[in-house]
Amino acid sequence: MKRNDGRLTNQLRPIKITYNVFEYAAGSVLFEIGKTKVLCAVNMQNSVPPFLKGKKTGWLSAEYAMLPASTHIRSERELNACKRNGRSQEISRLIGRSLRSIIDFDLLGERTIVIDCDVLQADGGTRTACITGAFIALKVAVNQWVKEGVIANSILKEEIAAVSIGIKNNSLLLDLDFAEDSSIDADFNIVMTKSGNIVEIQGSTEKKSFSGLQLQQLLDIAQKSIDEIFALIDNQKIFKPKAPFNPIRISSSTL
Amino acid sequence: MKRNDGRLTNQLRPIKITYNVFEYAAGSVLFEIGKTKVLCAVNMQNSVPPFLKGKKTGWLSAEYAMLPASTHIRSERELNACKRNGRSQEISRLIGRSLRSIIDFDLLGERTIVIDCDVLQADGGTRTACITGAFIALKVAVNQWVKEGVIANSILKEEIAAVSIGIKNNSLLLDLDFAEDSSIDADFNIVMTKSGNIVEIQGSTEKKSFSGLQLQQLLDIAQKSIDEIFALIDNQKIFKPKAPFNPIRISSSTL
Amino acid sequence: MKRNDGRLTNQLRPIKITYNVFEYAAGSVLFEIGKTKVLCAVNMQNSVPPFLKGKKTGWLSAEYAMLPASTHIRSERELNACKRNGRSQEISRLIGRSLRSIIDFDLLGERTIVIDCDVLQADGGTRTACITGAFIALKVAVNQWVKEGVIANSILKEEIAAVSIGIKNNSLLLDLDFAEDSSIDADFNIVMTKSGNIVEIQGSTEKKSFSGLQLQQLLDIAQKSIDEIFALIDNQKIFKPKAPFNPIRISSSTL
Amino acid sequence: MKRNDGRLTNQLRPIKITYNVFEYAAGSVLFEIGKTKVLCAVNMQNSVPPFLKGKKTGWLSAEYAMLPASTHIRSERELNACKRNGRSQEISRLIGRSLRSIIDFDLLGERTIVIDCDVLQADGGTRTACITGAFIALKVAVNQWVKEGVIANSILKEEIAAVSIGIKNNSLLLDLDFAEDSSIDADFNIVMTKSGNIVEIQGSTEKKSFSGLQLQQLLDIAQKSIDEIFALIDNQKIFKPKAPFNPIRISSSTL
Amino acid sequence: MKRNDGRLTNQLRPIKITYNVFEYAAGSVLFEIGKTKVLCAVNMQNSVPPFLKGKKTGWLSAEYAMLPASTHIRSERELNACKRNGRSQEISRLIGRSLRSIIDFDLLGERTIVIDCDVLQADGGTRTACITGAFIALKVAVNQWVKEGVIANSILKEEIAAVSIGIKNNSLLLDLDFAEDSSIDADFNIVMTKSGNIVEIQGSTEKKSFSGLQLQQLLDIAQKSIDEIFALIDNQKIFKPKAPFNPIRISSSTL
Amino acid sequence: MKRNDGRLTNQLRPIKITYNVFEYAAGSVLFEIGKTKVLCAVNMQNSVPPFLKGKKTGWLSAEYAMLPASTHIRSERELNACKRNGRSQEISRLIGRSLRSIIDFDLLGERTIVIDCDVLQADGGTRTACITGAFIALKVAVNQWVKEGVIANSILKEEIAAVSIGIKNNSLLLDLDFAEDSSIDADFNIVMTKSGNIVEIQGSTEKKSFSGLQLQQLLDIAQKSIDEIFALIDNQKIFKPKAPFNPIRISSSTL
């Protein structure tokens, strides 16, 4: 199967990571994969939601939103509709759930980590880009908090990244762009740990049901691509302290 | 692994289906699985959402809500918070997506099928109960529309049902009740066609990641239980016309 | 004057009461009168509204809503309009006011009774059905609370029920169904105590004003029908404890 | 029973009517009864609500609101709560219903009369003051529309006014002020035609139920006071054309 | 340049001030300038916004709204749109800011002054009328609070009033009415202290930019007209105590 | 007066302009002034607001919002409060008004230009940064539309830019950062044309009123700094076509 941009079916788009784009956040990155660009920022609040008050444990919440100019046709601000749309809420919940799975909240104590993912440009795969970007920003923030003594040790139990995969005419296509996504038969988002386990899998179709066998093949592709993403993240030797005016940019195309 | 109610790990709770509970809907059922009870109603509107106007094709939308008295502790009406909460929206979108996958919208024409799923009692697995219940109500409605000449032929391309499965201490547990759901490591919802293909799979964890192998075993259990559900649905020889005051009740425990 | 369903002008439609339809509520009933069906559930909260804090007295609030499939043409969920509509709020206020009139709030203490009335099927008279149904559910709940020691004694000062009456061409018609209600000249809802006093009367017309004499005749009819309703309620010898899977059903047609 | 302000139990507070307080409205009055002051304005719109489109008939809607400074303790603007509160909606519906009962909508054609009632000062009886005030403003507006040729003839079928009555220790008290209203056993609002018929009656209690006999006595008092109000309105010989800077003021105390 | 109503370019419309229009407010006025009429009421609350809690200082907030009947074409209630419109919010913020500039909040203590400005009739210049009217009502209220011992001394550091000015074909026009305002090139609102300093200046155009020289000329006109307004306010020898049924009316046309 | 960052009182912070940051917008820039960073995007819609339908003229609207991570302390998303806050609305209106003043809408025809200003980092002066940034993005977009034949000729009548100025202890400070802004006596925003005229001036204080003379001095400083900004903008010889992956960056510090 030939892809629009000449990629192989199991090839990721070029990835770029720009660290510390928000000077006032504890950790932040601009995560780009192909033309998709997402801003991920991590902050801490000294409080927890009501259902956790007094329980000596913490929480993490995430919010996903798209800038109006991020889409091919300008999208209306959700605010003007006086409600967050269902898609945004669903993605916010997915990002929060995935990142909560790797945090030791007892070590965090009664504090809340807040993650903001704002899409600068949407060309497919924004939700998986946000999860990977948010993880990287969280890792920066945790390093920063340890350095500042806000927490004694890292609260991360695992590392995660995410990819999207589609099925089209029974072929599996890794990392769909917007044009591909619009004509796909079935659509998957997979969040995996660095060690190869699954944290979240979502597969759905409104066109053509798929088999258990296809699901198995798909997991193999996902795993290999997750490994590639971690190779890229880890290639950067050390997490530098916040240096907002000299952002460190690493890119899969320059490696 | 022993379960609270003595069930085997791969055993469904008793299922009851009461047909035609809403006299004014085209099709409706009260679907019960264990203590979980959901009302599913199907109606048709002679219009389509703006993005489909003039395209000679139809749409299906679904809405999921819980009655305040359906939960152990009375839940606040979403209305009073002036917004639909994220969980309800996400489940509404899931139900709609699953049922859209089996409808031939070109045969339907510029009309919208509206599905209302209202939870009467929530003891775990309400979203999968709603999908199965909504499918049965939809089948009733389609039969009714054919009989009344609203549509020439059935618009259903496939039949679907759904189950939930959990992983706890590496054991797979079919059809979780509320108590089990609260202490599970990972949580799955699987929507399958009668022919054994997958229409939607959602697996997530906030506690313990899972392997591709576990996912494979889980699909086997799902498939067997989906077969059992269809055996129950199909056991009823014919879809009776609407007879609201003499509802037909079939139950897995009386078969 | 001949009625559509052959009833006499002063005849109630058949009434059915199914107890304990919500397993997790303190008290609940499905109240049916003709084709009108309402679910009434009663719960207690250990708090009071701000204006009663520290005053050693309690409160009761009620909420009325219709399921989308309850009406001849599916009605939009109020939630989607981001506001409770005026009619629902007005009926919620009426139900709350009527039931507050019979409770000894000093005995209740700083607690709030919450009543949820959800209309399953609407064929006229839903507001009066909700008041009668809510009273019965409240009586079940109070019995349960006394049994559980939550309160020492019954907090009910009186018993109430409600009926609707219409005037059409100067005839008085008891217990209007939807078709009758749509063509009526004037419309009344009357809430009465078992002892024959009035707790609430609402009479209005947008068509033809009525006289004080007609109002007097109307009260006589109301009183007789309220007596019939109490005969039906009281016929059940004792309030059974909650037995959700074996609901006790009593019906005016089987008496 | 002695009243705070020395009135007899069946005595109205002094009434003042100031015509044409809004220069841009078709008709308007400032209606004062005791310390209660309400502004009523009437306008016409060349459209009808969707459910009346193409039916060659008209509509009337009313909106009731209180200025924040109208109450003893400043009341919050409803706007800030992002919803109209239940009480305001209920009163808006009552005012609209009462005035619709006296209009010949077929003569009006496909147009909507909009009535705005804004409470300047609230000392009990604002809803009945609004109904009477709105009727007077409507009569001015109708005269104006006939004069301008907007409508050929008067569209008013009847004249209406409204009063409140309370029961306290079995005494009937006409036209309650705020202090009386707060300590009353049962509360009534009655809208009557000039010819003595009833258009709306609302009686409710949260304290002490009342008898049919009391209701009968109450209607007698209401009728006499409605007669007094019409004597006052009619005493003004002719409805002057709009003269906003020379408002015509008539008052029951100067008659 | 000839004006519609024959005024000179630097002439104010006639001003009338009616004191104590709201009996329950600490201070209130009906401020009229030409056909523009605004009600201004001042109240005190024994609390401060969260950001000032425990800081031993106070706050002042203002709310601006228009009655539906105040405009040539009836304007929709903002409430029905479920949000305060941008213009109202902006004017509310302007009024609050201007009045906060003249109050010694440390003398006020942890209390909030709430100002309600409701437009009865809008014929241009409502925002400046509200600022002047609110200042007068505030002065009444402060006098009242001192008299009642609520505060020991006046908390007013300065006195302020406001005017609007427009530029049309390079002419400066003082105090625009609605018709003039609609055809103006540039529009200014100026809030000045009695001593001649500026507290707020807002100048904007969507048609024709203006020069610094024009701005200078404009300030001269503003200052003279502010002096005239203070002459009118101060002409009233003493602030009378609240006498709601005998409002004191002073008017520039009767001076 | 010494400034925190060593600037002169009449010195702007370093400015950077990055073109074409949004690939799908007609024109866009990242405008940075000191640590303040704003994204400005310009799009066109083939429709106009209802009040302009059929009038053969166009419109421009602007929306201003802050990303949660843009502030020192993470700010709540306005969306979650279910309303746009007053400050954002006021700034949105200011941006729209300023840019409307320089467009020939008759040449544009029945189309709407939509401007989105999203603050990436807020260190004072975000509203003036947005106006300047939006103008530059608009100029890019207009060039692009002419090139594509969407419009025949430029629709820009003038060029504008904006600066903020504060008064502190009677000194005038150009281009306040956040720390300076928090302790200022009076605060000004001035929008000027390239030719030196004023399009909008807003000056306000909650602390210390200012004189007409100070206003005059302030305009001189504003004018000189606006000239500097235009020198920077114009230094770039030609507006390049959209080249999103090779953004052209010009900076005042590298000139």
XYZ file of N, CA and C in Angstrom, chain C residues 67-234:
504
model
N -38.220 11.256 30.876
C -37.316 10.548 29.984
C -37.668 10.940 28.551
N -36.675 11.040 27.679
C -36.940 11.463 26.295
C -37.993 10.602 25.600
N -37.995 9.306 25.916
C -38.924 8.401 25.228
C -40.302 8.380 25.864
N -40.547 9.223 26.867
C -41.821 9.154 27.588
C -42.977 9.798 26.829
N -42.669 10.603 25.850
C -43.720 11.364 25.172
C -44.011 10.827 23.772
N -45.150 11.219 23.209
C -45.549 10.714 21.890
C -44.473 11.019 20.853
N -44.005 12.243 20.849
C -42.854 12.603 20.033
C -41.681 12.718 20.991
N -40.576 12.054 20.709
C -39.423 12.102 21.625
C -39.094 13.547 21.997
N -38.983 13.793 23.279
C -38.651 15.155 23.726
C -37.148 15.271 23.954
N -36.636 16.432 23.636
C -35.197 16.700 23.800
C -34.825 16.627 25.279
N -33.654 16.090 25.594
C -33.178 16.156 26.980
C -32.955 17.612 27.367
N -33.447 17.972 28.539
C -33.255 19.359 29.002
C -31.783 19.699 29.091
N -30.989 18.694 29.418
C -29.560 18.897 29.603
C -28.930 19.539 28.378
N -29.369 19.073 27.204
C -28.753 19.565 25.985
C -29.044 21.034 25.751
N -30.120 21.521 26.340
C -30.425 22.940 26.231
C -29.679 23.734 27.300
N -28.902 23.034 28.110
C -28.087 23.682 29.156
C -28.944 24.419 30.170
N -30.206 24.024 30.282
C -31.031 24.600 31.356
C -32.268 23.737 31.558
N -32.721 23.724 32.772
C -33.960 23.046 33.101
C -35.088 23.937 32.589
N -36.041 23.352 31.879
C -37.086 24.226 31.361
C -38.058 24.653 32.448
N -38.802 25.703 32.184
C -39.687 26.299 33.161
C -40.725 25.323 33.692
N -41.290 24.536 32.804
C -42.334 23.594 33.228
C -41.780 22.589 34.242
N -40.618 22.029 33.972
C -40.034 21.044 34.884
C -39.724 21.670 36.236
N -39.198 22.869 36.217
C -38.880 23.529 37.488
C -40.139 23.788 38.294
N -41.183 24.230 37.591
C -42.432 24.552 38.276
C -43.022 23.296 38.933
N -42.980 22.180 38.208
C -43.536 20.942 38.773
C -42.655 20.445 39.908
N -41.337 20.576 39.765
C -40.431 20.186 40.853
C -40.775 20.969 42.121
N -41.022 22.254 41.955
C -41.358 23.101 43.106
C -42.685 22.695 43.742
N -43.653 22.371 42.886
C -44.968 21.938 43.381
C -44.853 20.651 44.193
N -44.112 19.668 43.675
C -43.970 18.386 44.379
C -43.286 18.613 45.721
N -42.229 19.397 45.724
C -41.500 19.660 46.961
C -42.386 20.336 48.005
N -43.116 21.363 47.566
C -43.984 22.123 48.475
C -45.046 21.213 49.096
N -45.680 20.402 48.259
C -46.754 19.540 48.748
C -46.242 18.577 49.807
N -45.085 17.971 49.559
C -44.587 16.974 50.503
C -44.001 17.622 51.745
N -43.451 18.838 51.606
C -42.961 19.519 52.811
C -44.102 19.788 53.789
N -45.318 19.963 53.255
C -46.448 20.329 54.124
C -46.818 19.235 55.113
N -46.353 17.996 54.897
C -46.774 16.904 55.787
C -45.627 16.345 56.626
N -44.469 17.002 56.600
C -43.325 16.475 57.338
C -43.018 17.321 58.563
N -42.714 16.649 59.645
C -42.270 17.340 60.857
C -40.740 17.442 60.789
N -40.268 18.608 60.334
C -38.839 18.745 60.052
C -37.990 18.825 61.324
N -38.602 19.207 62.443
C -37.819 19.235 63.683
C -37.459 17.818 64.109
N -38.365 16.872 63.864
C -38.054 15.468 64.155
C -36.984 14.934 63.213
N -36.988 15.426 61.999
C -36.014 14.939 61.007
C -34.591 15.375 61.363
N -34.458 16.576 61.922
C -33.125 17.106 62.217
C -32.457 17.643 60.972
N -31.185 17.960 61.065
C -30.487 18.606 59.950
C -30.159 17.629 58.833
N -31.184 17.182 58.156
C -31.040 16.255 57.043
C -31.990 16.665 55.923
N -31.684 16.273 54.718
C -32.536 16.616 53.586
C -33.072 15.350 52.925
N -34.376 15.325 52.735
C -34.989 14.241 51.961
C -35.013 14.687 50.507
N -34.498 13.852 49.607
C -34.479 14.190 48.186
C -35.400 13.241 47.439
N -36.317 13.820 46.683
C -37.289 13.013 45.946
C -37.045 13.183 44.458
N -36.872 12.065 43.763
C -36.709 12.103 42.309
C -37.929 11.501 41.642
N -38.574 12.278 40.800
C -39.717 11.790 40.031
C -39.320 11.806 38.557
N -39.232 10.650 37.967
C -38.858 10.550 36.558
C -40.005 9.898 35.796
N -40.489 10.598 34.788
C -41.657 10.129 34.037
C -41.209 9.126 32.985
N -41.722 7.901 33.103
C -41.424 6.844 32.132
C -42.331 6.969 30.918
N -43.602 7.309 31.166
C -44.561 7.446 30.070
C -45.557 8.534 30.449
N -45.796 9.446 29.531
C -46.615 10.618 29.836
C -47.904 10.567 29.036
N -49.014 10.306 29.734
C -50.313 10.361 29.061
C -51.280 11.230 29.871
N -50.790 12.394 30.306
C -51.621 13.302 31.088
C -51.511 13.030 32.576
N -51.553 14.103 33.372
C -51.578 13.944 34.817
C -50.274 13.491 35.432
N -49.141 13.814 34.788
C -47.876 13.343 35.365
C -47.571 14.035 36.690
N -47.958 15.298 36.833
C -47.572 15.992 38.074
C -48.352 15.458 39.282
N -49.644 15.170 39.075
C -50.410 14.619 40.201
C -49.982 13.177 40.469
N -49.679 12.414 39.419
C -49.168 11.051 39.614
C -47.881 11.081 40.417
N -47.022 12.061 40.131
C -45.750 12.171 40.858
C -45.980 12.479 42.329
N -46.928 13.348 42.617
C -47.174 13.690 44.031
C -47.668 12.464 44.783
N -48.659 11.762 44.222
C -49.173 10.564 44.897
C -48.080 9.507 45.002
N -47.369 9.283 43.913
C -46.292 8.285 43.916
C -45.194 8.649 44.896
N -44.848 9.925 44.935
C -43.789 10.357 45.843
C -44.226 10.190 47.287
N -45.514 10.450 47.563
C -45.987 10.250 48.938
C -45.836 8.782 49.348
N -46.233 7.866 48.448
C -46.163 6.435 48.778
C -44.715 6.018 48.992
N -43.850 6.472 48.122
C -42.427 6.134 48.252
C -41.863 6.717 49.553
N -42.328 7.899 49.902
C -41.859 8.536 51.132
C -42.316 7.736 52.353
N -43.548 7.230 52.277
C -44.072 6.431 53.393
C -43.239 5.158 53.557
N -42.883 4.520 52.429
C -42.014 3.346 52.474
C -40.671 3.713 53.116
N -40.116 4.839 52.675
C -38.797 5.246 53.157
C -38.834 5.548 54.649
N -39.875 6.239 55.096
C -39.973 6.584 56.518
C -40.053 5.316 57.350
N -40.863 4.347 56.906
C -40.940 3.055 57.602
C -39.565 2.406 57.700
N -38.827 2.473 56.587
C -37.501 1.870 56.525
C -36.547 2.578 57.498
N -36.607 3.918 57.508
C -35.712 4.679 58.390
C -36.003 4.393 59.868
N -37.306 4.267 60.188
C -37.656 3.942 61.572
C -37.105 2.565 61.915
N -37.317 1.602 61.033
C -36.831 0.241 61.252
C -35.310 0.206 61.447
N -34.613 1.024 60.669
C -33.144 1.042 60.755
C -32.634 1.944 61.879
N -33.552 2.618 62.560
C -33.142 3.496 63.656
C -32.578 4.835 63.209
N -32.715 5.145 61.932
C -32.223 6.434 61.432
C -33.022 7.583 62.054
N -34.313 7.360 62.216
C -35.168 8.292 62.953
C -35.930 7.479 63.996
N -36.304 8.150 65.079
C -36.934 7.409 66.177
C -38.383 7.062 65.853
N -39.094 8.023 65.279
C -40.513 7.825 64.978
C -40.837 8.375 63.605
N -42.026 8.089 63.151
C -42.449 8.619 61.862
C -42.437 10.146 61.901
N -42.024 10.743 60.802
C -41.991 12.199 60.708
C -43.152 12.707 59.871
N -44.087 11.805 59.542
C -45.213 12.210 58.699
C -46.360 12.727 59.561
N -46.824 13.932 59.257
C -47.933 14.514 60.010
C -49.269 14.191 59.360
N -49.242 13.896 58.071
C -50.473 13.671 57.322
C -50.164 12.792 56.125
N -51.210 12.362 55.420
C -51.026 11.623 54.180
C -51.661 12.443 53.051
N -51.036 12.440 51.872
C -51.602 13.223 50.772
C -51.649 12.427 49.463
N -52.536 12.860 48.602
C -52.605 12.333 47.241
C -53.103 13.467 46.353
N -53.041 13.279 45.046
C -53.382 14.381 44.144
C -54.119 13.881 42.914
N -55.014 14.724 42.405
C -55.716 14.405 41.148
C -55.797 15.648 40.259
N -56.006 15.399 38.968
C -56.253 16.500 38.043
C -57.711 16.457 37.605
N -58.271 17.641 37.349
C -59.648 17.747 36.865
C -59.677 18.813 35.772
N -60.510 18.609 34.774
C -60.645 19.614 33.727
C -62.095 20.063 33.571
N -62.275 21.258 32.994
C -63.637 21.687 32.626
C -63.679 21.744 31.108
N -64.696 21.092 30.545
C -64.887 21.134 29.095
C -66.358 21.325 28.809
N -66.680 22.355 28.094
C -68.096 22.668 27.820
C -68.931 22.612 29.102
N -68.386 23.182 30.167
C -69.047 23.227 31.472
C -69.213 21.886 32.166
N -68.657 20.804 31.598
C -68.626 19.531 32.324
C -67.297 19.399 33.050
N -67.333 18.734 34.206
C -66.110 18.471 34.947
C -65.628 17.064 34.613
N -64.363 16.937 34.250
C -63.806 15.633 33.888
C -62.649 15.303 34.818
N -62.763 14.170 35.515
C -61.725 13.753 36.459
C -60.591 13.045 35.728
N -59.358 13.325 36.136
C -58.183 12.547 35.713
C -58.034 12.525 34.194
N -57.645 13.643 33.639
C -57.546 13.818 32.185
C -56.390 13.010 31.604
N -56.625 12.382 30.471
C -55.485 11.825 29.743
C -54.971 12.886 28.764
N -53.891 12.578 28.050
C -53.230 13.585 27.230
C -54.153 14.189 26.172
N -54.948 13.329 25.513
C -55.832 13.817 24.451
C -56.884 14.770 25.025
N -57.441 14.415 26.172
C -58.427 15.294 26.812
C -57.786 16.612 27.256
N -56.595 16.491 27.823
C -55.912 17.658 28.366
C -55.663 18.700 27.272
N -55.444 18.244 26.055
C -55.096 19.154 24.964
C -56.280 19.998 24.501
N -57.504 19.544 24.830
C -58.668 20.260 24.302
C -59.562 20.810 25.405
N -58.987 20.945 26.594
C -59.787 21.325 27.768
C -59.933 22.857 27.831
N -60.997 23.340 28.500
C -61.157 24.789 28.694
C -60.359 25.293 29.892
N -60.409 24.542 30.989
C -59.665 24.946 32.190
C -59.138 23.699 32.861
N -58.063 23.844 33.601
C -57.261 22.722 34.050
C -56.944 22.897 35.530
N -57.172 21.862 36.342
C -56.946 21.963 37.790
C -56.088 20.820 38.302
N -55.237 21.135 39.266
C -54.517 20.113 40.005
C -54.789 20.356 41.482
N -55.193 19.313 42.164
C -55.570 19.462 43.566
C -54.841 18.411 44.393
N -54.176 18.886 45.447
C -53.490 17.995 46.377
C -54.266 18.041 47.685
N -54.704 16.862 48.157
C -55.536 16.836 49.361
C -54.955 15.888 50.396
N -55.266 16.176 51.642
C -54.905 15.252 52.713
C -55.966 14.160 52.788
N -55.571 13.069 53.452
C -56.503 11.953 53.639
C -57.734 12.435 54.404
N -57.549 13.428 55.273
C -58.649 13.941 56.087
C -59.519 14.928 55.322
N -59.221 15.188 54.072
C -60.113 15.994 53.245
C -59.799 17.465 53.131
N -58.690 17.877 53.696
C -58.291 19.275 53.534
C -57.438 19.446 52.266
N -57.287 20.721 51.878
C -56.533 21.013 50.664
C -55.132 21.470 51.029
N -54.147 20.989 50.310
C -52.770 21.398 50.539
C -52.316 22.303 49.389
N -52.817 22.031 48.226
C -52.483 22.871 47.069
C -53.618 22.775 46.065
N -53.996 23.936 45.519
C -54.939 23.944 44.410
C -54.396 24.885 43.347
N -54.382 24.395 42.129
C -53.943 25.228 41.009
C -54.979 25.091 39.921
N -55.606 26.196 39.574
C -56.578 26.153 38.494
C -56.252 27.241 37.500
N -56.222 26.907 36.221
C -55.890 27.942 35.255
C -56.577 27.676 33.928
N -56.692 28.743 33.163
C -57.277 28.606 31.840
C -56.595 29.576 30.908
N -56.445 29.183 29.664
C -56.072 30.158 28.644
C -57.246 30.348 27.692
N -58.382 29.689 28.003
C -59.515 29.741 27.069
C -60.773 30.356 27.639
N -61.240 29.853 28.773
C -62.574 30.204 29.239
C -62.549 30.281 30.750
N -62.864 31.442 31.301
C -62.836 31.617 32.744
C -63.936 30.769 33.383
N -63.789 30.523 34.676
C -64.735 29.636 35.367
C -65.250 30.331 36.610
N -66.343 29.759 37.173
C -66.990 30.434 38.300
C -66.608 29.803 39.626
N -66.877 30.505 40.694
C -66.653 29.986 42.028
C -67.499 28.747 42.286
N -68.676 28.684 41.704
C -69.547 27.528 41.876
C -68.912 26.277 41.256
N -68.379 26.459 40.049
C -67.700 25.319 39.412
C -66.535 24.827 40.270
N -65.833 25.757 40.872
C -64.713 25.396 41.725
C -65.192 24.539 42.894
N -66.358 24.909 43.448
C -66.919 24.165 44.583
C -67.270 22.726 44.175
N -67.919 22.581 43.023
C -68.292 21.237 42.550
C -67.051 20.380 42.305
N -66.074 21.029 41.804
C -64.809 20.375 41.482
C -64.141 19.806 42.731
N -64.221 20.545 43.832
C -63.614 20.070 45.073
C -64.302 18.810 45.567
N -65.618 18.722 45.357
C -66.339 17.520 45.770
C -65.842 16.294 45.015
N -65.716 16.471 43.700
C -65.217 15.349 42.895
C -63.808 14.959 43.319
N -62.991 15.978 43.543
C -61.610 15.718 43.959
C -61.586 14.889 45.231
N -62.401 15.310 46.185
C -62.372 14.618 47.479
C -62.734 13.141 47.348
N -63.786 12.859 46.587
C -64.195 11.452 46.426
C -63.082 10.634 45.779
N -62.412 11.199 44.797
C -61.379 10.420 44.101
C -60.138 10.235 44.976
N -59.851 11.232 45.800
C -58.726 11.087 46.733
C -59.016 9.942 47.700
N -60.275 9.861 48.172
C -60.665 8.743 49.047
C -60.422 7.398 48.363
N -60.783 7.319 47.086
C -60.571 6.062 46.345
C -59.090 5.692 46.277
N -58.268 6.702 46.063
C -56.834 6.430 45.970
C -56.288 5.917 47.294
N -56.760 6.531 48.406
C -56.272 6.066 49.707
C -56.779 4.657 50.024
N -57.998 4.339 49.579
C -58.509 2.987 49.793
C -57.572 1.986 49.125
N -57.107 2.341 47.951
C -56.201 1.468 47.208
C -54.846 1.335 47.911
N -54.310 2.466 48.339
C -53.007 2.446 49.023
C -53.090 1.625 50.314
N -54.174 1.863 51.081
C -54.264 1.255 52.405
C -54.637 -0.214 52.347
